[in-house]
Coordinates of C-alpha atoms and ligand atoms in Angstrom, one line a residue:
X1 CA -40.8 -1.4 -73.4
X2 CA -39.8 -2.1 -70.1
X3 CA -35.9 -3.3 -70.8
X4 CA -36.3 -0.2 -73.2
X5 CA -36.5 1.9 -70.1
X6 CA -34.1 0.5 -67.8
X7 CA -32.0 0.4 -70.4
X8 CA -31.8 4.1 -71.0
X9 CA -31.8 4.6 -67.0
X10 CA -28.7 2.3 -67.2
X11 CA -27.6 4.9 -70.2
X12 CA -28.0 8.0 -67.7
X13 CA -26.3 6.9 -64.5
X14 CA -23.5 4.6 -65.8
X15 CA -22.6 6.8 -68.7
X16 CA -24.2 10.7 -68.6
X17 CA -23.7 11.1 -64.9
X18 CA -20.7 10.3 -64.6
X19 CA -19.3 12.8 -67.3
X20 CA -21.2 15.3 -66.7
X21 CA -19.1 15.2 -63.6
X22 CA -16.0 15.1 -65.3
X23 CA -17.0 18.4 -67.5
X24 CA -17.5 20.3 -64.1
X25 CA -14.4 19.1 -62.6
X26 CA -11.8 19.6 -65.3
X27 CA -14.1 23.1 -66.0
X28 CA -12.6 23.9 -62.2
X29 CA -9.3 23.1 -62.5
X30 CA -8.9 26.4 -64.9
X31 CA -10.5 28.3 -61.9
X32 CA -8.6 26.9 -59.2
X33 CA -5.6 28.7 -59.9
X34 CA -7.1 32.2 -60.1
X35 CA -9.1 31.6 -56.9
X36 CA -5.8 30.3 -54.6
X37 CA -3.9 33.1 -56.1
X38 CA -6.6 36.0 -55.8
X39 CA -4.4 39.1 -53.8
X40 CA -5.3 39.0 -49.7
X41 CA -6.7 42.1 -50.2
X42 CA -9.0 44.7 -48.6
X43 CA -11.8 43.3 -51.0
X44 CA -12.1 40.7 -48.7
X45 CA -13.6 42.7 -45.6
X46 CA -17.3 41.8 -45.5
X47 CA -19.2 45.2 -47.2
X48 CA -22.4 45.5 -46.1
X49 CA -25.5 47.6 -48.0
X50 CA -25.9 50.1 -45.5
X51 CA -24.9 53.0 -48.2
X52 CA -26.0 51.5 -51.3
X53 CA -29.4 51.1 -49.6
X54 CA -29.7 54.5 -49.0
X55 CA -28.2 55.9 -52.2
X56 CA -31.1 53.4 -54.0
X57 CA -33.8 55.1 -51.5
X58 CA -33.2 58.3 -51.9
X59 CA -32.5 58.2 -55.7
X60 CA -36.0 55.9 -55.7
X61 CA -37.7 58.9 -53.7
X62 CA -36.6 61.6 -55.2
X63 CA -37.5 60.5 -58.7
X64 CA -40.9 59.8 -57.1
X65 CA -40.9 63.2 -55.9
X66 CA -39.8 64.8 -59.7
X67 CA -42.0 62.9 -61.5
X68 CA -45.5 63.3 -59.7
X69 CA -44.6 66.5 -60.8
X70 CA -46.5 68.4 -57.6
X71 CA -44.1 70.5 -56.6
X72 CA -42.1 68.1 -54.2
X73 CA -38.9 68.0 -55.5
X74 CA -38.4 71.3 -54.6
X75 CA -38.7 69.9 -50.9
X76 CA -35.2 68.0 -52.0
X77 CA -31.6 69.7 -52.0
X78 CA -29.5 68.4 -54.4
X79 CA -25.8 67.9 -54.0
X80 CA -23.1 67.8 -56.8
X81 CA -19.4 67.7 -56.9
X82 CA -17.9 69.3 -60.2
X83 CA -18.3 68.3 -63.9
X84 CA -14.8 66.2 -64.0
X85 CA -16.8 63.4 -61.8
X86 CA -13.6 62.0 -60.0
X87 CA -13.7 60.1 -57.2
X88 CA -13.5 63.4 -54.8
X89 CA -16.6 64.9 -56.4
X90 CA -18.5 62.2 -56.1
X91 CA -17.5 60.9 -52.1
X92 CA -17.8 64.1 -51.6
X93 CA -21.0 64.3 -52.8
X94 CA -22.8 61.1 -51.9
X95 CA -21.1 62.0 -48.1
X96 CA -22.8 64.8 -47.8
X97 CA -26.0 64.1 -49.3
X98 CA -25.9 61.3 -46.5
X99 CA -24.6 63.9 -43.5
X100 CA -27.7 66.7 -44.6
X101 CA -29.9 63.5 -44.4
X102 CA -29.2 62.2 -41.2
X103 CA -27.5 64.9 -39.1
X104 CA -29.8 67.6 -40.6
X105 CA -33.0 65.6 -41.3
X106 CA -33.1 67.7 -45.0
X107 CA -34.1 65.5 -47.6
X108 CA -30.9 65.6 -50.2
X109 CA -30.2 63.7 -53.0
X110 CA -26.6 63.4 -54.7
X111 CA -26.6 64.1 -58.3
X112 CA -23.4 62.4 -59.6
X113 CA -22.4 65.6 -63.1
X114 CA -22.3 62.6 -65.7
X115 CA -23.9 60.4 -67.9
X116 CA -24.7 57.0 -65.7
X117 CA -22.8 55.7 -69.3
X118 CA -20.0 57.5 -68.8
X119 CA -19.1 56.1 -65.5
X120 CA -17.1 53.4 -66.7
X121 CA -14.4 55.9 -67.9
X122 CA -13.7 56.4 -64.2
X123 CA -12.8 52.6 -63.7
X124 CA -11.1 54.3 -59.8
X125 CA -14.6 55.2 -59.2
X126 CA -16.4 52.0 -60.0
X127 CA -13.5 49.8 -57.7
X128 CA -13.9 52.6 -54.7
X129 CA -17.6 52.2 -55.2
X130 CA -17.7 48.4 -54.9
X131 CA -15.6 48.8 -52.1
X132 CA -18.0 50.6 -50.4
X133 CA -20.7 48.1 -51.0
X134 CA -22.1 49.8 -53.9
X135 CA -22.1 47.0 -56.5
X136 CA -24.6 48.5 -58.9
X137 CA -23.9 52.2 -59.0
X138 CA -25.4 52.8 -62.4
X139 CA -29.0 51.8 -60.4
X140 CA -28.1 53.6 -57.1
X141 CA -27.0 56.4 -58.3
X142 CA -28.7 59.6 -59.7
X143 CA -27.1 61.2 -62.4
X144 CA -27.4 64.1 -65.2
X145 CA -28.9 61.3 -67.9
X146 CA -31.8 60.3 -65.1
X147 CA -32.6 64.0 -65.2
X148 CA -32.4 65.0 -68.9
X149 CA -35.8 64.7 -69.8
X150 CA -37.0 67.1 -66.8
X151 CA -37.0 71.2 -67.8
X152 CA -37.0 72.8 -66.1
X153 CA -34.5 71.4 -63.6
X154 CA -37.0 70.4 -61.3
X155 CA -35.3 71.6 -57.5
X156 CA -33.7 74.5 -56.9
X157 CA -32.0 74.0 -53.6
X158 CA -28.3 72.9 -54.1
X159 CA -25.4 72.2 -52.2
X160 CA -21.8 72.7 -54.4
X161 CA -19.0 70.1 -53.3
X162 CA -15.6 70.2 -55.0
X163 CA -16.5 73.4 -56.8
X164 CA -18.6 76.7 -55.8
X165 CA -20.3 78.0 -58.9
X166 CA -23.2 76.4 -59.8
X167 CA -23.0 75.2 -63.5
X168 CA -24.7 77.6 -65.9
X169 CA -27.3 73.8 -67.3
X170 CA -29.4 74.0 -63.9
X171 CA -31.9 76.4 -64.8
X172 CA -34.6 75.5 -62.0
X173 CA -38.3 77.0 -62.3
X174 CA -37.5 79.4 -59.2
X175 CA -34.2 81.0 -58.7
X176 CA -31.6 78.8 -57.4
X177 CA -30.7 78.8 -54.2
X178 CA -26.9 77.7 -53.0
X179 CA -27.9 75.9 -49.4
X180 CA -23.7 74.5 -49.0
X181 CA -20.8 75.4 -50.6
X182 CA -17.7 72.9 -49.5
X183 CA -14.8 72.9 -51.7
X184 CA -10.8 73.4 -51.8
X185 CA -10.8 75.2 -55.3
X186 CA -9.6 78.6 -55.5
X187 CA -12.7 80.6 -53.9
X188 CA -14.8 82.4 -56.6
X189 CA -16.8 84.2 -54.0
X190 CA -20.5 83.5 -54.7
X191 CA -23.1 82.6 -52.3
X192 CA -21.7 84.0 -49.1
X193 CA -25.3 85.7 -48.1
X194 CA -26.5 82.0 -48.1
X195 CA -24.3 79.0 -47.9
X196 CA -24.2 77.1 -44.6
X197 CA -21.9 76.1 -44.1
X198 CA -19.9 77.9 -46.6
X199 CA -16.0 76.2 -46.4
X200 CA -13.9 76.7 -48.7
X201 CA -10.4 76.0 -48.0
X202 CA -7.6 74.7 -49.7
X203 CA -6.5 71.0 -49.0
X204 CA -5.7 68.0 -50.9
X205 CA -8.9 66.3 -51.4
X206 CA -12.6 68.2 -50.8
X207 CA -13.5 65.2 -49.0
X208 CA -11.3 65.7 -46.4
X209 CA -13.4 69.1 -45.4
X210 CA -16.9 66.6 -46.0
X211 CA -14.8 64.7 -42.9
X212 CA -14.6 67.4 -40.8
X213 CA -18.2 68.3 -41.1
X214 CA -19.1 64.3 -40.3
X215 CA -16.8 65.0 -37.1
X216 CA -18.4 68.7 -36.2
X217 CA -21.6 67.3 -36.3
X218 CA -20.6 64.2 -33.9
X219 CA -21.7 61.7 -36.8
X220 CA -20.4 58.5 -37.5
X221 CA -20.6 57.3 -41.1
X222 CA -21.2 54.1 -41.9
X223 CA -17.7 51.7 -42.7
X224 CA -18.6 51.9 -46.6
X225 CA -19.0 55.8 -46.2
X226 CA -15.6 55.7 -44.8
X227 CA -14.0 53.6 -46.9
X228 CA -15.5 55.9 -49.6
X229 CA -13.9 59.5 -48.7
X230 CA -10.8 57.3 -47.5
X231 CA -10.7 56.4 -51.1
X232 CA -10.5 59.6 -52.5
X233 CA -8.2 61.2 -49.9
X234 CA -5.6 58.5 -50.5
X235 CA -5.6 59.0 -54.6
X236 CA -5.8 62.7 -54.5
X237 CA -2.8 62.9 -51.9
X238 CA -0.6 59.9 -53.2
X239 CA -1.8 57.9 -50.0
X240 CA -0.9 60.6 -47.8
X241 CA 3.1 60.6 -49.1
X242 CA 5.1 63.1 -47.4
X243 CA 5.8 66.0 -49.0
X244 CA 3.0 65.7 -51.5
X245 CA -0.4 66.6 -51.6
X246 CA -1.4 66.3 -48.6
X247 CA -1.6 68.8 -45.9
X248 CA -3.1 68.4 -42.1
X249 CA -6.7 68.3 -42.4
X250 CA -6.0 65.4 -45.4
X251 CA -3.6 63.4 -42.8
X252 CA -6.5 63.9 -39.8
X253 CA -9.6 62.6 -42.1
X254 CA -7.4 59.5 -43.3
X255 CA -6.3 58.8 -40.1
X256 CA -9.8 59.2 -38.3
X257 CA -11.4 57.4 -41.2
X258 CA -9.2 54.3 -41.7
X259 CA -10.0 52.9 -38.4
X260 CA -13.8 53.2 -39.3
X261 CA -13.2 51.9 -42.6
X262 CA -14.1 48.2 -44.1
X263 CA -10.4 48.2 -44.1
X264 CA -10.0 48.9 -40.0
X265 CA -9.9 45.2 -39.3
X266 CA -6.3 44.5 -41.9
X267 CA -5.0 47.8 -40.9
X268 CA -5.2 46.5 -36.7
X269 CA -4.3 42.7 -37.9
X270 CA -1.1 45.1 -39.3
X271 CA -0.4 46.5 -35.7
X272 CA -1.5 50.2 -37.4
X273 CA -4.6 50.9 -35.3
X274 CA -5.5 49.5 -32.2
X275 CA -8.1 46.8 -31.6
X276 CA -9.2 48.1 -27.8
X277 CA -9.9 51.4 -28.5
X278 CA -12.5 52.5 -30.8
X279 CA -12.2 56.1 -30.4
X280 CA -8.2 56.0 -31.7
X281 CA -6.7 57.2 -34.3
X282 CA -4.3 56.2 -36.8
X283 CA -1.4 57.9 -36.9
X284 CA -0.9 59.2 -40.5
X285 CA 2.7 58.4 -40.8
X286 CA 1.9 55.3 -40.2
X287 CA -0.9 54.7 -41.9
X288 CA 1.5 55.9 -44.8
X289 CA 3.7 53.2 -44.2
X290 CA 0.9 50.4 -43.5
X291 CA 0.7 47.9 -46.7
X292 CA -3.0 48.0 -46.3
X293 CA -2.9 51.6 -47.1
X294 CA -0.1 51.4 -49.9
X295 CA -2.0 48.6 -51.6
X296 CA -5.4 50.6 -51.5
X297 CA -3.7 53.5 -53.2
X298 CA -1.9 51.7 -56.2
X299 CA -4.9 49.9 -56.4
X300 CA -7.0 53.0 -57.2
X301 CA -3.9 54.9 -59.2
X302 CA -3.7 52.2 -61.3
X303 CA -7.3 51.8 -62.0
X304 CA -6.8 55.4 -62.6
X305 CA -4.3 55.5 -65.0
X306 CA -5.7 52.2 -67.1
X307 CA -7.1 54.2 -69.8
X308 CA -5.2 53.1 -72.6
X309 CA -8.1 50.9 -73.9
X310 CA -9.8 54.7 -74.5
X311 CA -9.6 56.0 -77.7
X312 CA -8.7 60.4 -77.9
X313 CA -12.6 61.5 -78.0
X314 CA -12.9 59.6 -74.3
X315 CA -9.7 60.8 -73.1
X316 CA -10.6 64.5 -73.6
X317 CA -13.4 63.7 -72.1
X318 CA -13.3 61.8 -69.6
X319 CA -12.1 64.3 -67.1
X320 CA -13.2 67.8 -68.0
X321 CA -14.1 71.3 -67.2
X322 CA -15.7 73.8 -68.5
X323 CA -15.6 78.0 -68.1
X324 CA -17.0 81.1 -69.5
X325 CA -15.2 84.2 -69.8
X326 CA -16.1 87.6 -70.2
X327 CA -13.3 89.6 -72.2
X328 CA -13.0 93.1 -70.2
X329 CA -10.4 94.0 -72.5
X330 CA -12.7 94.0 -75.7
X331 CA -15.4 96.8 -76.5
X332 CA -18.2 94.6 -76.6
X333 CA -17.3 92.1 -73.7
X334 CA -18.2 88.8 -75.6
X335 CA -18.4 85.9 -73.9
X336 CA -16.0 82.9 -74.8
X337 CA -16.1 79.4 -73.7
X338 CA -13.0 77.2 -72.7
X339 CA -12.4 73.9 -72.0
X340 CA -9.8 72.0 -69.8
X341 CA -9.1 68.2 -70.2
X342 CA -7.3 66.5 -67.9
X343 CA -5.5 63.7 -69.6
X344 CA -3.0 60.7 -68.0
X345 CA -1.2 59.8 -71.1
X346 CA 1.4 61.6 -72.9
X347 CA 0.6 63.2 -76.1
X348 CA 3.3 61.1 -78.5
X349 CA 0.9 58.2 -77.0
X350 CA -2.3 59.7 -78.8
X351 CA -2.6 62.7 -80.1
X352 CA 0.2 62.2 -83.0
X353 CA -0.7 62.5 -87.1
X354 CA -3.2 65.4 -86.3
X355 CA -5.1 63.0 -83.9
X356 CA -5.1 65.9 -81.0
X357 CA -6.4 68.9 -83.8
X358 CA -8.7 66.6 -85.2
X359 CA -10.6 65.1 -82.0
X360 CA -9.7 68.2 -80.3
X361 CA -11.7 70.3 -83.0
X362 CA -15.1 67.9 -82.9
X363 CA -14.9 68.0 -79.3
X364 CA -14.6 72.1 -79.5
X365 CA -17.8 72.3 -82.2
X366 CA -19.8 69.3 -79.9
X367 CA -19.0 72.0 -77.0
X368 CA -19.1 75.3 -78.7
X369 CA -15.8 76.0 -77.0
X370 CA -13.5 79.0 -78.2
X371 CA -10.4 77.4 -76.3
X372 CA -9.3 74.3 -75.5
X373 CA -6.6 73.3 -73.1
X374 CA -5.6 69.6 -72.9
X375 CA -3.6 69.0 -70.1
X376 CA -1.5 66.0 -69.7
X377 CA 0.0 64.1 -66.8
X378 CA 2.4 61.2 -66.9
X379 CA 5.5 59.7 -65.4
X380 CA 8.6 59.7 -67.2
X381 CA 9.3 56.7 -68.8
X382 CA 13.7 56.4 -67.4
X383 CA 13.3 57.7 -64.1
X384 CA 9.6 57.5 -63.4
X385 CA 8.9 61.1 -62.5
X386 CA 6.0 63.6 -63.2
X387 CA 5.6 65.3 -65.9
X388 CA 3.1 67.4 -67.9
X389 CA 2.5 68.7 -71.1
X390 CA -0.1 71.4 -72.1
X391 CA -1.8 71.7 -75.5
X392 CA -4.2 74.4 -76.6
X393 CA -6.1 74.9 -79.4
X394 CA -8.0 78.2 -80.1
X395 CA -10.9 77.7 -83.1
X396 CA -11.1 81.0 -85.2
X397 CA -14.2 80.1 -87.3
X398 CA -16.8 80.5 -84.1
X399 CA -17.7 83.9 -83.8
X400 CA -18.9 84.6 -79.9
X401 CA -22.2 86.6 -80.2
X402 CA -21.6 90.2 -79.9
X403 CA -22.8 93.1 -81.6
X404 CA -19.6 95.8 -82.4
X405 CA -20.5 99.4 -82.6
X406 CA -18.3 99.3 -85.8
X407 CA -19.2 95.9 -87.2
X408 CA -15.8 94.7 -86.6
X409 CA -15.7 90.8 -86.9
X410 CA -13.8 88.9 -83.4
X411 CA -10.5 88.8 -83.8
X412 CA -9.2 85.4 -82.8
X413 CA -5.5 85.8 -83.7
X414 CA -5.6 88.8 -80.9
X415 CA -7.4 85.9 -78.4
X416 CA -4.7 83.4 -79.5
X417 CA -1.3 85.7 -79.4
X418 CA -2.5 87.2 -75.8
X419 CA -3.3 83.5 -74.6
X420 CA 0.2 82.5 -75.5
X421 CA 1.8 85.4 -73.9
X422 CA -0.1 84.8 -70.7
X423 CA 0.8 81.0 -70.7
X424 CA 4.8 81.6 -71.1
X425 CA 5.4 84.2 -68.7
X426 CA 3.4 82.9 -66.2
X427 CA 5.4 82.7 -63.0
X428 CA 3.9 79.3 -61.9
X429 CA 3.3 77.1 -65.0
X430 CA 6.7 77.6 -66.5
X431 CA 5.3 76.7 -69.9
X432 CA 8.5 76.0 -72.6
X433 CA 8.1 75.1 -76.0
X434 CA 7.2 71.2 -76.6
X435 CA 10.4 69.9 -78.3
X436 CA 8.4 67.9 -80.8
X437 CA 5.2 69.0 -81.2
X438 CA 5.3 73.0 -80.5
X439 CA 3.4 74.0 -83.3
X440 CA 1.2 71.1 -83.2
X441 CA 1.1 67.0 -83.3
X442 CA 1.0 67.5 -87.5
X443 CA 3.9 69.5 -89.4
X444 CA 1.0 71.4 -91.6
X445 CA -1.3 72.8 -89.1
X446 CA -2.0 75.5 -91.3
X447 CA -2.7 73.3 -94.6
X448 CA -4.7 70.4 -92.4
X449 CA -6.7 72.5 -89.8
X450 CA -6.8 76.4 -91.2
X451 CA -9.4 77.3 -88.7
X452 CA -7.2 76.5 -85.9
X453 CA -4.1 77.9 -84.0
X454 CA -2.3 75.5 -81.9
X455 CA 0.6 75.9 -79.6
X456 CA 2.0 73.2 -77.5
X457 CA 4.3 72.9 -74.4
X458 CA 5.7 71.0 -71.3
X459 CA 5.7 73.0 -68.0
X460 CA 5.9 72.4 -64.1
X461 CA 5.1 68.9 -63.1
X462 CA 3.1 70.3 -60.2
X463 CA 0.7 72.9 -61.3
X464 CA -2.7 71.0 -61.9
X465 CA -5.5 72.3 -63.6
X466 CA -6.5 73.8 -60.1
X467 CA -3.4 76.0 -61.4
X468 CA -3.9 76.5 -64.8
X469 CA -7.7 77.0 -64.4
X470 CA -7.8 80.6 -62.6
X471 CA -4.3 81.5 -64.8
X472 CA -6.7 81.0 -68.0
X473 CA -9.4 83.1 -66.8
X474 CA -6.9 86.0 -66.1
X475 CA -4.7 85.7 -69.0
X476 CA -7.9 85.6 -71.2
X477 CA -10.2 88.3 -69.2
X478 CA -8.3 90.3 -68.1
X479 CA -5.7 93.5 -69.4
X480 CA -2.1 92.1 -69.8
X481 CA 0.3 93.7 -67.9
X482 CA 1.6 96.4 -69.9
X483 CA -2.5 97.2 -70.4
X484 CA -1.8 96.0 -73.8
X485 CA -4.6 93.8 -75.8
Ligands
MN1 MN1 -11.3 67.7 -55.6

């Protein structure tokens, strides 16, 4: 018994120790490479939890608040940025929702317009967020699928970031009330007897505005706050590259913000801000220049831009808006829906074989949309530059509701001819024919897909959907030109 024993202790440290040892270390040597190698970059500031801990709190609290069901969430104002969820709408949104809290002592809560599922479409948006110290943002922060089981929409205090129409699904018991309005989208004029602040102004990223709010109100954001709205200024302007995007108020905000970013102490080890003085300011030429800067922004554009793992339902999803018009031009003013998708990959790259009428059309009928415009943006493959293409689809076989005096059934072929006039004569989308899919990514459109009409083109690398957006809704409700239908 007793050599038994010592015999099998002799087993364990002559023997099992030994290679269990040996497992770890050759297990290591795979790592060490990818460890020494890992890129000197930004990632390495120390983040603190500052923001994440208040996200989780107030997200915490205010579903405390919804579900006791007592009335108390109406205490809470709730902040969104638009529908698309980019990184803008949602800086912008968690910013504010932290400068009403603070500066304001208002209770607000940041409602992120997605599914918490859908959030790793946006891979930009995960990286700014870690970043930022916000390592689990499906936990810390609130969005549409936390909500869906509440009708009805349980606060009606909001505050519009990024856009300034309140979205038709927030039907709240009392009548909503618009608290903010911030945003750099063409202005549709609502809520001017009671958002305050009510700035809408163009500019190239919405958080840029948030910024000068944070500086009006003398508040300092926390460094992941910063490095947040930084984020999203820097991919919506290009980092800041002259002659883009950007415009004044975009090159102030980044240049106020870097310094009090988790990036301020690589940008002064660079020479770009300096160390003694707290109060400075970057310059934004050269904070255009700095590498920090330059590596931040490919960083998040190529995040951006990985999407090729995404198959075409996620694509035309992924970033996209919705509108409703109201024909003017037809007796019974129906109302039809349209949808814009926002999509960074050429169309020859998915959409070929019928791909785009065929996941375009589900997505129409999962949307009840009457129109749908898919909107791509790429760089050429030779010389690398911008391009984009535009593909619409108009679905015939929808009737909007309506009733005609004379029982006259919606004409969609009238919708469709008038929304290809408006597209090729507009002065500012320069819309040409596609050379090889004008009439659709299959030859037999008309065979394959008889409900729908489909006309495709490339047009001016620069206009965005901020562009095409407020050209749709006149080309479709208002009179053409000549005051023809
Ligand atoms: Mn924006």
């Amino acid at each position: 018994m007793l050599r038994r024993c010592s015999a099998s202790r002799y087993l364990l440290v002559l023997i099992v120790f030994p290679l269990i040892t040996a497992i770890y270390w050759l297990s290591t040597i795979g790592r060490l490479p990818k460890i020494m190698s890992k890129p000197q970059h930004h990632t390495l500031a120390p983040v603190s939890t500052t923001l994440a801990d208040f996200l989780a709190t107030t997200k915490a609290q205010y579903l405390k608040d919804v579900r006791s069901g007592n009335g108390k969430a109406e205490g809470w104002t709730v902040v969104m940025g638009n529908e698309a969820g980019d990184l803008d709408s949602l800086a912008s949104s968690v910013a504010f929702s932290w400068l009403r809290t603070h500066v304001s002592n208002q209770p607000t809560i940041s409602l992120i317009q997605m599914n918490g599922e859908d959030l790793n479409l946006r891979a930009e948006n995960m990286y700014a967020l870690s970043l930022a110290g916000v390592s689990r943002p499906k936990d810390d922060l609130l969005f549409i699928s936390d909500l869906s089981e509440f009708h009805p929409f349980p606060s009606s205090k909001f505050a519009l970031v990024d856009h300034n129409r309140l979205a038709p699904i927030f039907v709240p018991a009392e009548f909503p009330s618009i608290v903010a309005v911030v945003d750099h989208h063409a202005d549709e004029g609502l809520y001017e007897d009671t958002a305050d602040p009510r700035l809408i102004a163009p500019s190239g990223s919405c958080a840029s505005h948030v910024f000068t709010l944070l500086e009006a109100a003398k508040s300092e954001p926390p460094p992941e706050l910063a490095t947040l709205l930084l984020s999203a200024i820097l991919i919506d302007t290009d980092g800041l590259k002259p002659g883009g995007k950007a415009i004044d108020i975009d090159r102030k905000a980044a240049a106020f913000l870097a310094p009090k970013s988790t990036i301020a102490s690589l940008l002064q080890s660079q020479g770009f801000v300096s160390s003694n003085d707290t109060a400075s300011t970057a310059s934004a030429d050269s904070l255009f220049k700095s590498g920090v800067i330059q590596s931040l922004t490919e960083d998040l554009s190529t995040k951006k831009n990985d999407v090729f793992h995404l198959g075409p339902r996620d694509l035309l999803r992924r970033d996209y808006k919705e509108y409703d018009f109201t024909l003017s031009w037809h007796a019974s003013k129906p109302t039809v829906r349209a949808g814009l998708s926002t999509v960074p990959v050429k169309l020859r790259d998915w959409a070929v074989d019928g791909k785009l009428e065929a996941e375009g059309e589900a997505w129409m009928k999962e949307r009840g949309l009457h129109i749908l415009g898919v909107l791509t943006a790429y760089r050429g493959a030779k010389k690398g530059k911008r391009k984009r293409e535009m593909a619409w689809i108009v679905r015939t076989d929808s009737p909007p509701s309506y009733s005609s005096p004379d029982g006259d059934e919606f004409d969609f072929d009238v919708l469709a001819e008038r929304l290809w006039g408006g597209l090729e004569t507009d002065q500012i989308l320069e819309a040409k024919e596609h050379k090889k899919f004008a009439n659709g990514t299959i030859k037999s459109v008309k065979k394959s897909f008889p409900h729908l009409r489909v006309r495709v083109y490339t047009q001016n690398p620069q206009a965005t959907r901020k562009v095409t957006a407020p050209a749709l809704k006149a080309i479709v409700e208002t009179l053409g030109v000549n005051g023809t239908v």
